[in-house]
Coordinates of C-alpha atoms and ligand atoms in Angstrom, one line a residue:
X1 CA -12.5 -15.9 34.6
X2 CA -10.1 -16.6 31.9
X3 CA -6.4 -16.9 33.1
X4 CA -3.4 -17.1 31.2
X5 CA -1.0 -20.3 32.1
X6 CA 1.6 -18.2 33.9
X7 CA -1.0 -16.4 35.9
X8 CA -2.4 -20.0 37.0
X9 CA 1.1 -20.9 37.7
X10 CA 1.5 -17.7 39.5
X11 CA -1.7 -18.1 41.9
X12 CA -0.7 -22.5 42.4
X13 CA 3.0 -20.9 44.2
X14 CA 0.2 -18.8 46.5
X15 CA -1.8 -22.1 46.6
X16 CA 0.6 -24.9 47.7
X17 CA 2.4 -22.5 49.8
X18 CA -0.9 -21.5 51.9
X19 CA 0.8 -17.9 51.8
X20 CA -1.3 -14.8 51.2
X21 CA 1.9 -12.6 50.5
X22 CA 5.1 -13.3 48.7
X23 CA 8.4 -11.6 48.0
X24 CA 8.6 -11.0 44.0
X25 CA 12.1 -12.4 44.9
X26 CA 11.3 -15.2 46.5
X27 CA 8.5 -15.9 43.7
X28 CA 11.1 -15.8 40.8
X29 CA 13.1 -18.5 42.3
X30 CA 9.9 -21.0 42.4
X31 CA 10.0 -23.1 39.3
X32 CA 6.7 -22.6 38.4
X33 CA 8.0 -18.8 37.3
X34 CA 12.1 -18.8 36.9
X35 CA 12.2 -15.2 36.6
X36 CA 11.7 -12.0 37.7
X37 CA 10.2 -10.3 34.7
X38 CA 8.0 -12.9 34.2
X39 CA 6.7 -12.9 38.0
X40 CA 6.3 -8.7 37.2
X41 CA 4.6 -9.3 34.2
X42 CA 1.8 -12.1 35.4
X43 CA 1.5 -10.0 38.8
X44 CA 0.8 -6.8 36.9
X45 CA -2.1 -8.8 34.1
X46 CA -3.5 -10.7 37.8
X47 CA -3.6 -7.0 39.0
X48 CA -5.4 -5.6 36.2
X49 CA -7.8 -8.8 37.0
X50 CA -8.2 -8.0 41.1
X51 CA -6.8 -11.0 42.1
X52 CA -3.7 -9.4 43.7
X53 CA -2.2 -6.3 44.7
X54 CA 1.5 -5.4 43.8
X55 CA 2.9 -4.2 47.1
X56 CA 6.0 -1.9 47.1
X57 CA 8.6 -0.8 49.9
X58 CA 11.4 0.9 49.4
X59 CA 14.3 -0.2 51.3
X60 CA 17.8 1.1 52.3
X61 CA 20.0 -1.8 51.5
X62 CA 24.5 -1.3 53.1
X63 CA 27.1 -3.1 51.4
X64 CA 31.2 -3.2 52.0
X65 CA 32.4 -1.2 49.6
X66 CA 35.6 -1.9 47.7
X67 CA 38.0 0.0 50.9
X68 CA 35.4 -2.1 53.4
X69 CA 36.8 -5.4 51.8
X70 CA 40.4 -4.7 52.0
X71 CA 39.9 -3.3 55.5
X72 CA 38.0 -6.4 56.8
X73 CA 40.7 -8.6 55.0
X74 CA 43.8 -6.7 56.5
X75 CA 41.6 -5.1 59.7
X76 CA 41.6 -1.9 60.3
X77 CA 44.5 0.2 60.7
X78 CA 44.8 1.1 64.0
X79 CA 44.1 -2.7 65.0
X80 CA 47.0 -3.4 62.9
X81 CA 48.7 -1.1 65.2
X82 CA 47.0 -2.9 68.4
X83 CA 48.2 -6.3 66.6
X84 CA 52.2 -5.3 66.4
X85 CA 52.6 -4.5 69.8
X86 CA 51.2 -7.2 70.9
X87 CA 53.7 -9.6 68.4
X88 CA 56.2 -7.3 70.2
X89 CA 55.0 -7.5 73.7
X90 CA 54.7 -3.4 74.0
X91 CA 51.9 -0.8 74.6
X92 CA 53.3 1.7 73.2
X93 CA 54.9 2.5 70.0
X94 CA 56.6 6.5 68.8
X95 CA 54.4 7.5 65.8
X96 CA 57.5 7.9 63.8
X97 CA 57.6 4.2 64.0
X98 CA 54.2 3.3 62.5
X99 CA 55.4 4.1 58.9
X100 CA 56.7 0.2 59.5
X101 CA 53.0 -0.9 59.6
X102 CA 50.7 0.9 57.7
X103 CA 50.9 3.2 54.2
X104 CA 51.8 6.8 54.7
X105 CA 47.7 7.5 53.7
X106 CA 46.6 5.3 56.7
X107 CA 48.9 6.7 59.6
X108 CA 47.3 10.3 60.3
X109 CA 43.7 8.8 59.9
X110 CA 44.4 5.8 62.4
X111 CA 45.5 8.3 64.9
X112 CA 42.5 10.0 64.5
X113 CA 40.6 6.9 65.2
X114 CA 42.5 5.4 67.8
X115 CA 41.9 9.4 70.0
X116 CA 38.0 9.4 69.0
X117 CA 37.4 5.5 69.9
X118 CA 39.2 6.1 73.0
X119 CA 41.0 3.3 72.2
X120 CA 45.2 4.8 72.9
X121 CA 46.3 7.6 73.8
X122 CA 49.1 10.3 72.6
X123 CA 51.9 11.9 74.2
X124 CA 54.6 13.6 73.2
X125 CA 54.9 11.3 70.0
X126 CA 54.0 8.1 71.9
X127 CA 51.0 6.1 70.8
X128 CA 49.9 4.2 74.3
X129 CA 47.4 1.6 74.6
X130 CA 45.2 0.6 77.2
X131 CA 44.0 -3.1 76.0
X132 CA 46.0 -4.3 73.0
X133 CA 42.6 -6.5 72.6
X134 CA 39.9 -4.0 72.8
X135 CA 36.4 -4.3 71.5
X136 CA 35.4 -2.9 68.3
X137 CA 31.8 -2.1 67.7
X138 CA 33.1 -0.4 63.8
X139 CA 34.7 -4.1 63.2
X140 CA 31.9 -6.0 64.1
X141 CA 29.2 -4.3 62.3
X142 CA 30.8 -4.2 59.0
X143 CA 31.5 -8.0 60.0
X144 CA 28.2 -8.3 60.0
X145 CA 27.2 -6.2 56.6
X146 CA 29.0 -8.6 55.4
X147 CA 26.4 -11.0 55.3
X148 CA 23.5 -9.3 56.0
X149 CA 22.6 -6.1 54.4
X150 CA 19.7 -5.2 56.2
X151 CA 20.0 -1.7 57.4
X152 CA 17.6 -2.1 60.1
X153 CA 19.7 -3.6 62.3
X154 CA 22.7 -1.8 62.2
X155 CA 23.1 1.2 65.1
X156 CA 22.7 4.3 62.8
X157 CA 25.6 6.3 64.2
X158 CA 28.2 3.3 64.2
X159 CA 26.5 2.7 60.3
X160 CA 27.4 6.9 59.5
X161 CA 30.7 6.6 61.1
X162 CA 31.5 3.6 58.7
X163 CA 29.9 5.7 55.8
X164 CA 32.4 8.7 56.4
X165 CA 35.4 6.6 56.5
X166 CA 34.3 5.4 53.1
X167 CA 33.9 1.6 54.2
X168 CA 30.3 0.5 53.1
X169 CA 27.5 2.1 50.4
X170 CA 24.0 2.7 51.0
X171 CA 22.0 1.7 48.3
X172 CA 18.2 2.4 47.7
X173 CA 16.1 -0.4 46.4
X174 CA 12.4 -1.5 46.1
X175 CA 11.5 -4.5 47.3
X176 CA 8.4 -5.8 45.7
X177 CA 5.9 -8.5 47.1
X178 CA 3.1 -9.8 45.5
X179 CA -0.5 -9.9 48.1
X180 CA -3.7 -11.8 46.9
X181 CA -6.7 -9.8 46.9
X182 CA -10.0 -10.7 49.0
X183 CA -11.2 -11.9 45.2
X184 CA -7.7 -14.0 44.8
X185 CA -8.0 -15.6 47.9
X186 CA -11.6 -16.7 47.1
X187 CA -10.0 -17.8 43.2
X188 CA -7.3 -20.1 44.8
X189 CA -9.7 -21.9 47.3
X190 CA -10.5 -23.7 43.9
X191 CA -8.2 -25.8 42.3
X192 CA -5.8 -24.7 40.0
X193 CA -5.4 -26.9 36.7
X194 CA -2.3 -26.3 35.0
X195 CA -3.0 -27.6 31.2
X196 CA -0.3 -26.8 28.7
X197 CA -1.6 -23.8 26.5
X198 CA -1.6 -23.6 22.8
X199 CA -2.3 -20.1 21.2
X200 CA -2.5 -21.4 17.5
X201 CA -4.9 -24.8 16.4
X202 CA -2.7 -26.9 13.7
X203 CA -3.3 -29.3 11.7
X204 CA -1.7 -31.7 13.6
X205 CA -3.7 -31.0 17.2
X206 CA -6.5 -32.3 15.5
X207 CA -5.5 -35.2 13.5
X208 CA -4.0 -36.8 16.5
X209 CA -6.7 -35.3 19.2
X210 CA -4.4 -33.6 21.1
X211 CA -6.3 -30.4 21.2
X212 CA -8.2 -32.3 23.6
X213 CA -5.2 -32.0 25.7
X214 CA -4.5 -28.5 25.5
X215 CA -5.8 -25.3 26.9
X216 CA -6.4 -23.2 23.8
X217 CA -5.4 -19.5 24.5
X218 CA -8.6 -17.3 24.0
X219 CA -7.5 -13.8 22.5
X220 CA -8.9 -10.3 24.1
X221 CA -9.6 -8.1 21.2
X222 CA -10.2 -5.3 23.0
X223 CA -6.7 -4.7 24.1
X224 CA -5.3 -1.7 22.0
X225 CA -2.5 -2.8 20.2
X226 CA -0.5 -1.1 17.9
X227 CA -1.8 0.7 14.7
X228 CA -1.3 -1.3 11.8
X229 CA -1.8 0.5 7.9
X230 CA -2.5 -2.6 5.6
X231 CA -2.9 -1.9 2.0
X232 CA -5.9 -0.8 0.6
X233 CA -7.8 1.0 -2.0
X234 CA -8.1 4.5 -2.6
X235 CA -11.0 6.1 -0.8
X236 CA -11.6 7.5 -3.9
X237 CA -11.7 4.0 -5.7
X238 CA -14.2 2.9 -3.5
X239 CA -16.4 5.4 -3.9
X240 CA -16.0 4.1 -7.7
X241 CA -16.5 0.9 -6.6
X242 CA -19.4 1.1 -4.1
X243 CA -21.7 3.2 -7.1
X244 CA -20.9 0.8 -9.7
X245 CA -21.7 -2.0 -6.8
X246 CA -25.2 0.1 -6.6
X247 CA -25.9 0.4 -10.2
X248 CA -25.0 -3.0 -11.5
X249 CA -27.3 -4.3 -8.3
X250 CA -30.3 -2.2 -10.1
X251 CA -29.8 -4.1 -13.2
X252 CA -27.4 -1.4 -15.1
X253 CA -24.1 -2.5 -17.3
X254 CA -21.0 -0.2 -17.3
X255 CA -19.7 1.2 -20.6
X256 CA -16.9 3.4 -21.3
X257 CA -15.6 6.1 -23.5
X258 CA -12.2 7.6 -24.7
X259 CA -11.3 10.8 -22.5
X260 CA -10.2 12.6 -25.9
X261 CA -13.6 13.0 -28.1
X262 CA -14.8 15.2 -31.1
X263 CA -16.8 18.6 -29.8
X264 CA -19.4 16.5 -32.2
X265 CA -20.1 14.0 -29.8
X266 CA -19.3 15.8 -26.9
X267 CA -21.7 19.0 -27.8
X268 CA -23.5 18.5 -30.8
X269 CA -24.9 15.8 -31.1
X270 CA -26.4 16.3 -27.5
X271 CA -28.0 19.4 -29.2
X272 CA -25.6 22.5 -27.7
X273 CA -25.5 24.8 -30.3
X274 CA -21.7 25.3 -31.7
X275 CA -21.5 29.3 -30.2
X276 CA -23.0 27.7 -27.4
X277 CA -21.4 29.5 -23.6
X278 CA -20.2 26.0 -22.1
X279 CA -18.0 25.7 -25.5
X280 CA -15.9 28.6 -24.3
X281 CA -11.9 28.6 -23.3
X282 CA -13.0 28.8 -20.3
X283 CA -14.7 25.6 -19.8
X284 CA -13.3 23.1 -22.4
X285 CA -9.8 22.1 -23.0
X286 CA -9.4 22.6 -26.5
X287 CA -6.5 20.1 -28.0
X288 CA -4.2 21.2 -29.8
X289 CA -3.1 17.7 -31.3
X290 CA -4.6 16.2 -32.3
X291 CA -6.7 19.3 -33.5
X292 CA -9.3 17.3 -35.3
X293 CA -10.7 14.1 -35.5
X294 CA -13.1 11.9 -37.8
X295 CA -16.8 12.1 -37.4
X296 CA -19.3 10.0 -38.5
X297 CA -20.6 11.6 -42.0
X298 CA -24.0 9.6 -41.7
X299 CA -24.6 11.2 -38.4
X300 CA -23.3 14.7 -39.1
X301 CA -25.6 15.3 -41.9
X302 CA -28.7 14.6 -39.2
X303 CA -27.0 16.5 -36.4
X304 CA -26.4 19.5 -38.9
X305 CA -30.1 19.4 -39.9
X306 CA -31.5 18.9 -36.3
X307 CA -28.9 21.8 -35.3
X308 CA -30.0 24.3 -38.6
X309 CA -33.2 23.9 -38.9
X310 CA -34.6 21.2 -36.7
X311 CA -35.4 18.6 -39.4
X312 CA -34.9 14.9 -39.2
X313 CA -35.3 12.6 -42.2
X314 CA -37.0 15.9 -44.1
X315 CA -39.8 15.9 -40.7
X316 CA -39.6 19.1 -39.5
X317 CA -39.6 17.9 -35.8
X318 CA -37.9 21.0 -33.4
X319 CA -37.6 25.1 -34.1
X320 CA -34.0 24.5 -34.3
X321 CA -31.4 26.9 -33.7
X322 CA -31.0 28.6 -36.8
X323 CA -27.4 29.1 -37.4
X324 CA -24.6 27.7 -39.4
X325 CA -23.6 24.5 -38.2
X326 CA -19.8 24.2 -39.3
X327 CA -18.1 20.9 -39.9
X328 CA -14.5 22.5 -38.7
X329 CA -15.9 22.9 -35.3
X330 CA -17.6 19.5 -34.8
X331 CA -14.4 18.1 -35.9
X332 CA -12.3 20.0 -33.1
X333 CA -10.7 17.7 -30.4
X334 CA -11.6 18.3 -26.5
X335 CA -10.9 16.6 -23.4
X336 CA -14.8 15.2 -22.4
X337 CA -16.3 17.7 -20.4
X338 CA -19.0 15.4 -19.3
X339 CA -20.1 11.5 -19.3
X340 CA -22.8 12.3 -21.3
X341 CA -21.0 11.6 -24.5
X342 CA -20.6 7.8 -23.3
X343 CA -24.4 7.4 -22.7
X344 CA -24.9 8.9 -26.0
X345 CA -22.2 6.9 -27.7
X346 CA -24.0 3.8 -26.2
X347 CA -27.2 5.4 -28.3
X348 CA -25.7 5.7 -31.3
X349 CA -23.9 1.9 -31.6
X350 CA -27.3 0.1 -31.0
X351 CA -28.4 -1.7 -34.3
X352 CA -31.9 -1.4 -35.6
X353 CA -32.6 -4.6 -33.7
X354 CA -31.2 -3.6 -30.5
X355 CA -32.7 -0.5 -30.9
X356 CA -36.2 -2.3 -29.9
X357 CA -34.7 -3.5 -26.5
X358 CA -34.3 -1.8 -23.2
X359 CA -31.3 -0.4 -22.1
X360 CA -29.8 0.5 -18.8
X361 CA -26.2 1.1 -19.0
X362 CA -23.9 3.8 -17.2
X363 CA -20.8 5.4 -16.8
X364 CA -17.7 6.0 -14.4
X365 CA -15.2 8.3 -15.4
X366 CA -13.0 11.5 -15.4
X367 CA -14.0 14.7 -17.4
X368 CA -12.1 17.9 -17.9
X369 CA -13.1 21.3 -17.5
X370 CA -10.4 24.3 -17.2
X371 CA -11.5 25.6 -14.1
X372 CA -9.1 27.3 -11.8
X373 CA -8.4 25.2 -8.7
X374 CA -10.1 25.8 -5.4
X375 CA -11.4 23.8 -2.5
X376 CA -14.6 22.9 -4.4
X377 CA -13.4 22.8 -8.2
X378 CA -10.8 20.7 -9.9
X379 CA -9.8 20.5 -13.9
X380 CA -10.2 16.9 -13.4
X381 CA -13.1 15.5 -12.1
X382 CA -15.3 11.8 -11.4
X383 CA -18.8 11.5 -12.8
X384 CA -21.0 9.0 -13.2
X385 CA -23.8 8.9 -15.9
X386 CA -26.6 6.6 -16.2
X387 CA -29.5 6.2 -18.9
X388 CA -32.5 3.9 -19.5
X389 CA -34.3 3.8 -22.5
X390 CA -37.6 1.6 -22.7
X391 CA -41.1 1.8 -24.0
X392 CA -42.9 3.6 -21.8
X393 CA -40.2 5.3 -19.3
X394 CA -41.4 8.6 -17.7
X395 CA -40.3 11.8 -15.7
X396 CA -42.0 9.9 -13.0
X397 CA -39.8 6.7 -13.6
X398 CA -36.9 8.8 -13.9
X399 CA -37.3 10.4 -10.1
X400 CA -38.1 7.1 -8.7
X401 CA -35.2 5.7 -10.0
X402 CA -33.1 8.4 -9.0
X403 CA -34.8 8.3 -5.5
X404 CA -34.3 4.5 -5.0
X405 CA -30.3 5.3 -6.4
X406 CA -30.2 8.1 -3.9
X407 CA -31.4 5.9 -1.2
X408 CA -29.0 2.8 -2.0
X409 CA -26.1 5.5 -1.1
X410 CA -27.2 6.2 2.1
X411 CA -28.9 9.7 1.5
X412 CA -32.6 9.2 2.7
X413 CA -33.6 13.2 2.3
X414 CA -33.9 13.8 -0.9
X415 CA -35.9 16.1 -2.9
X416 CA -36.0 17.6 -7.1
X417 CA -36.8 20.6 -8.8
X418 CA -36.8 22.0 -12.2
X419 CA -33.9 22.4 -13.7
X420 CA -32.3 23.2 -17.6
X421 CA -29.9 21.1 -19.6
X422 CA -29.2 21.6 -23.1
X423 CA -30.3 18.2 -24.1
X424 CA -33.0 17.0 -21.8
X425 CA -36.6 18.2 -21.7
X426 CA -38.0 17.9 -18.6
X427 CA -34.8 18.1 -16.4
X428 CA -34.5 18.0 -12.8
X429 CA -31.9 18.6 -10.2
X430 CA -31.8 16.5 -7.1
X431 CA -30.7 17.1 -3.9
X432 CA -29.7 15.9 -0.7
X433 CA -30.2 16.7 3.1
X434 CA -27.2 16.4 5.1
X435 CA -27.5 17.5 8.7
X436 CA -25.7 20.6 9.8
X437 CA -25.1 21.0 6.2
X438 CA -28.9 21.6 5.0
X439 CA -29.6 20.7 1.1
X440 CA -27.1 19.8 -1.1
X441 CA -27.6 19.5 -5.4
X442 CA -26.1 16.1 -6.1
X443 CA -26.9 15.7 -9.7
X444 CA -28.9 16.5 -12.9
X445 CA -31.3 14.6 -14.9
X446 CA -33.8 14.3 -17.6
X447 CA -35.6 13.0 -20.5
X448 CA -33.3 13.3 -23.3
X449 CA -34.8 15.7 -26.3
X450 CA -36.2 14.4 -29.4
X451 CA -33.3 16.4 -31.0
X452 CA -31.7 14.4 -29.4
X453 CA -32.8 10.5 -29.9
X454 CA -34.1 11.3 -33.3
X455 CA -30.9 11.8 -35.6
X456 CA -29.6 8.9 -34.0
X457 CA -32.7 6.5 -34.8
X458 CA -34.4 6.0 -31.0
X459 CA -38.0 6.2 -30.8
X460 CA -38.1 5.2 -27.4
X461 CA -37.7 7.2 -24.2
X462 CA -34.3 7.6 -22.5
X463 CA -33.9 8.7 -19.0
X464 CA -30.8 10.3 -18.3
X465 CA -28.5 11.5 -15.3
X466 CA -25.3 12.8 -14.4
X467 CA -23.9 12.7 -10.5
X468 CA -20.2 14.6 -9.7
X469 CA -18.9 11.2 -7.7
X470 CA -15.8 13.4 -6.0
X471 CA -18.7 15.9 -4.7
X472 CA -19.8 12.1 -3.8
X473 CA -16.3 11.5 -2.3
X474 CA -16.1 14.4 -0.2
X475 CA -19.1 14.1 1.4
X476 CA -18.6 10.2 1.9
X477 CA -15.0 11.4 3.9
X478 CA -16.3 14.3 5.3
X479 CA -14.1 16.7 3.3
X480 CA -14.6 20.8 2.8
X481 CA -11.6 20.7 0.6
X482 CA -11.6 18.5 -2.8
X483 CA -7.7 18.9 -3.2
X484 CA -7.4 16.3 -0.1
X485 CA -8.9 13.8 -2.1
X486 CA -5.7 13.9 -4.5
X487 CA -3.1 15.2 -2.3
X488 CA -2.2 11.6 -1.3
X489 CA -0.8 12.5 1.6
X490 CA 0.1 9.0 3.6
X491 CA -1.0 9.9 7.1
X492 CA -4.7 10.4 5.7
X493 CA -4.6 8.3 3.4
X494 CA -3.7 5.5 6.2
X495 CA -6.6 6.8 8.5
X496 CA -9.3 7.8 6.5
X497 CA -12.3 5.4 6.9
X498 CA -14.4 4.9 4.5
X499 CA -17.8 2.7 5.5
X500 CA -19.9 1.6 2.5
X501 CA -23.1 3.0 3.2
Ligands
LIG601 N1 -23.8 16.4 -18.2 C1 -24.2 17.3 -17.2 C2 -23.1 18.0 -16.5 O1 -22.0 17.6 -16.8 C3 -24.9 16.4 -16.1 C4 -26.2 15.9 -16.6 C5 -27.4 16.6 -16.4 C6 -26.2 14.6 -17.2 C7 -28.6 16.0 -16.9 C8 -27.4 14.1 -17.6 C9 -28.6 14.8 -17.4 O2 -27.5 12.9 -18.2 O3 -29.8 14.3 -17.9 O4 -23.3 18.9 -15.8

């Protein structure tokens, strides 16, 4: 068993002394401990261990009080009396004369002791005693409380007596002893080996070997202490941070966006037509400065055609949507509504060279839709948007991917099913299967449309997929309201743990 120094020191007193029980008082003055406290404290962790018991009585302890003293110095008053006639070789004294030996405050009392101890007696005015040197038993006991303050010995009535005439106090204390168990007495046949203890290794124990010396103090972890809040991320960082972890571990590189971007790249060029529902007020914040922004002319000619009539490079390739595709509305200024516009970004900066390469890149970031707040649905939101774009890439590739992505963030049910989005062809919604919960849609994928990849030069397939991370984030924390995960509020924010899956 591991014992702390003071508690060997505590056990060697019981050991030299051959004692199974010990006053705590008595302890405290052995050099091996020096003080109370610290014979309380090793007694109560040698406790905790079995290897004593802490052993309480509560005891009735008398002292002289303050008049006690003055009447043991001076005696008591009517032996003062006593002691006068005897200086004056009398037995008897007229009360009126006693002012001459004690205070006006003692005389009446005196009398009254002197007629109940049977000690003089009183006649018309005239104090007479018996024996000027008569026993005492009141004097002798609180000679004796003196120096010993042991109730126990005292006669009870004589100890009340001296009580009422305000002479001594009667105290209540504990008196404490420490008893060794069956298992401490077993402990201590052994010998003890006081080593000094060291809790912290330094540099200099080791140089000059004296750690060889020394007991080093082992630590018990398990012992609660108190709650400390060290700083740390955001659980809503590390969600960030454990997704990218997952993706750049499947061979992906991160690219970013702007948050402010041209309804051209953030709708039409991903094939939404311009009167398109998911451009309404309702979804998309519209800014007002600045109102409109540059797009590439190159590219808007294609997008136009693709949108109008379905033609890239004069090939007729899609049906189109047959409308007027209007330059003032590609041109308008939104916050992103989606990732997607990074992916497709990415797209549209490969070179012709690059172009021939495979790509895997994604995206972390906020979006913006105008949605009004509630415990699932925020204007502000994380996504996370991934693509790959290779030769031969298919739907098939696409799930497995998503499956193995799925997987790497701890969700092992997971299932798709059709699904539509504006600019893939297949798509596909996954979901998850949370217990108690049942299935959960976690994101939306597909094969991005030739309307798509065309105008922009890719003849290779692309893979896409969009995941809502604080959807992520709130099932990660265990959260039914996404408002917490912004709230800040400090006392969650210092207990929420967050375990990387
Ligand atoms: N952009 C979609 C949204 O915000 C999510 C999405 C669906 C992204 C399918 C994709 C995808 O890349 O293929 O709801």
């Amino acid at each position: 068993m591991e014992l702390h120094i003071d508690e060997k020191k505590l056990l060697k007193i019981f050991q030299d002394s051959k004692r199974e029980e010990m006053p705590v008082s008595e302890l405290s003055k052995n050099e091996l401990m020096n003080s109370e406290t610290k014979v309380m404290r090793t007694a109560l962790w040698l406790s905790g261990k079995e290897l004593v018991d802490i052993i309480e009585k509560k005891k009735k302890h008398v002292r002289l009080s303050k008049r006690g003293e003055d009447a043991l110095n001076k005696g008591f008053p009517e032996r003062r009396i006593a002691n006068y006639l005897k200086e004056k070789g009398s037995n008897n004294v007229p009360i009126k004369d006693i002012d001459n030996i004690l205070d006006k405050s003692e005389i009446n009392p005196a009398l009254g002791h002197l007629k109940r101890k049977n000690i003089a007696k009183i006649e018309k005015g005239i104090i007479y005693f018996d024996n000027l040197d008569y026993k005492d038993d009141e004097e002798e006991v609180l000679k004796k409380i003196k120096t010993d303050a042991n109730i126990e010995k005292y006669n009870p009535k004589i100890i009340n007596l001296l009580k009422k005439r305000g002479l001594i106090e009667i105290e209540e204390i504990t008196d404490r002893s420490i008893k060794l168990t069956k298992k401490g007495k077993e402990l201590i046949k052994n010998p003890i080996e006081i080593k000094e203890e060291i809790s912290q290794l330094t540099r200099e124990h080791i140089v000059d070997g004296k750690w060889r010396e020394y007991h080093i103090r082992s630590y018990d972890v398990s012992i609660p202490t108190e709650e400390v809040y060290p700083a740390k991320y955001h659980p809503m960082t590390r969600v960030i941070y454990e997704v990218k972890e997952v993706l750049i571990g499947m061979g992906f590189k991160e690219v970013k966006s702007p948050i402010v971007e041209s309804e051209f790249w953030n709708f039409d060029v991903l094939f939404e037509p311009q009167d398109h529902p998911a451009r309404d007020m309702q979804d998309t914040f519209f800014l007002k400065y600045p109102n409109s922004g540059e797009i590439p002319g190159n590219l808007f000619k294609k997008v136009k055609d693709i949108h109008e009539r379905g033609v890239v490079d004069g090939k007729k390739i899609s049906k189109g949507w047959n409308y007027e595709f209007k330059k003032e509305i590609s041109e308008r200024m939104v916050l992103r509504t989606h990732t997607t516009v990074s992916s497709i970004k990415y797209l549209a900066s490969l070179s012709n060279d690059e172009k021939n390469k495979p790509h895997k890149v994604f995206c972390i970031d906020r979006v913006f839709r105008n949605e009004s707040i509630d415990y699932k649905h925020l204007p502000e939101f994380y996504q996370c948007e991934g693509i790959i774009m290779d030769e031969n890439v298919n739907f098939n590739n696409l799930i497995g991917v998503l499956v193995e992505f799925l997987k790497r963030l701890g969700f092992d049910k997971i299932r798709v099913r059709p699904a539509y989005f504006p600019f893939t062809e297949p798509s596909l919604e996954a979901e998850v299967y949370l217990e108690g919960k049942g299935w959960l849609e976690i994101l939306g994928a597909g094969m991005f449309r030739p309307e798509v990849l065309e105008p922009l030069g890719i003849k290779k397939p692309v893979l896409a997929w969009g995941i809502g991370l604080s959807r992520l984030a709130m099932l990660r924390l265990g959260l039914i309201d996404i408002r917490e995960l912004h709230k800040n509020q400090l006392t969650w924010l210092k207990r929420v743990k967050y375990v990387n899956k």
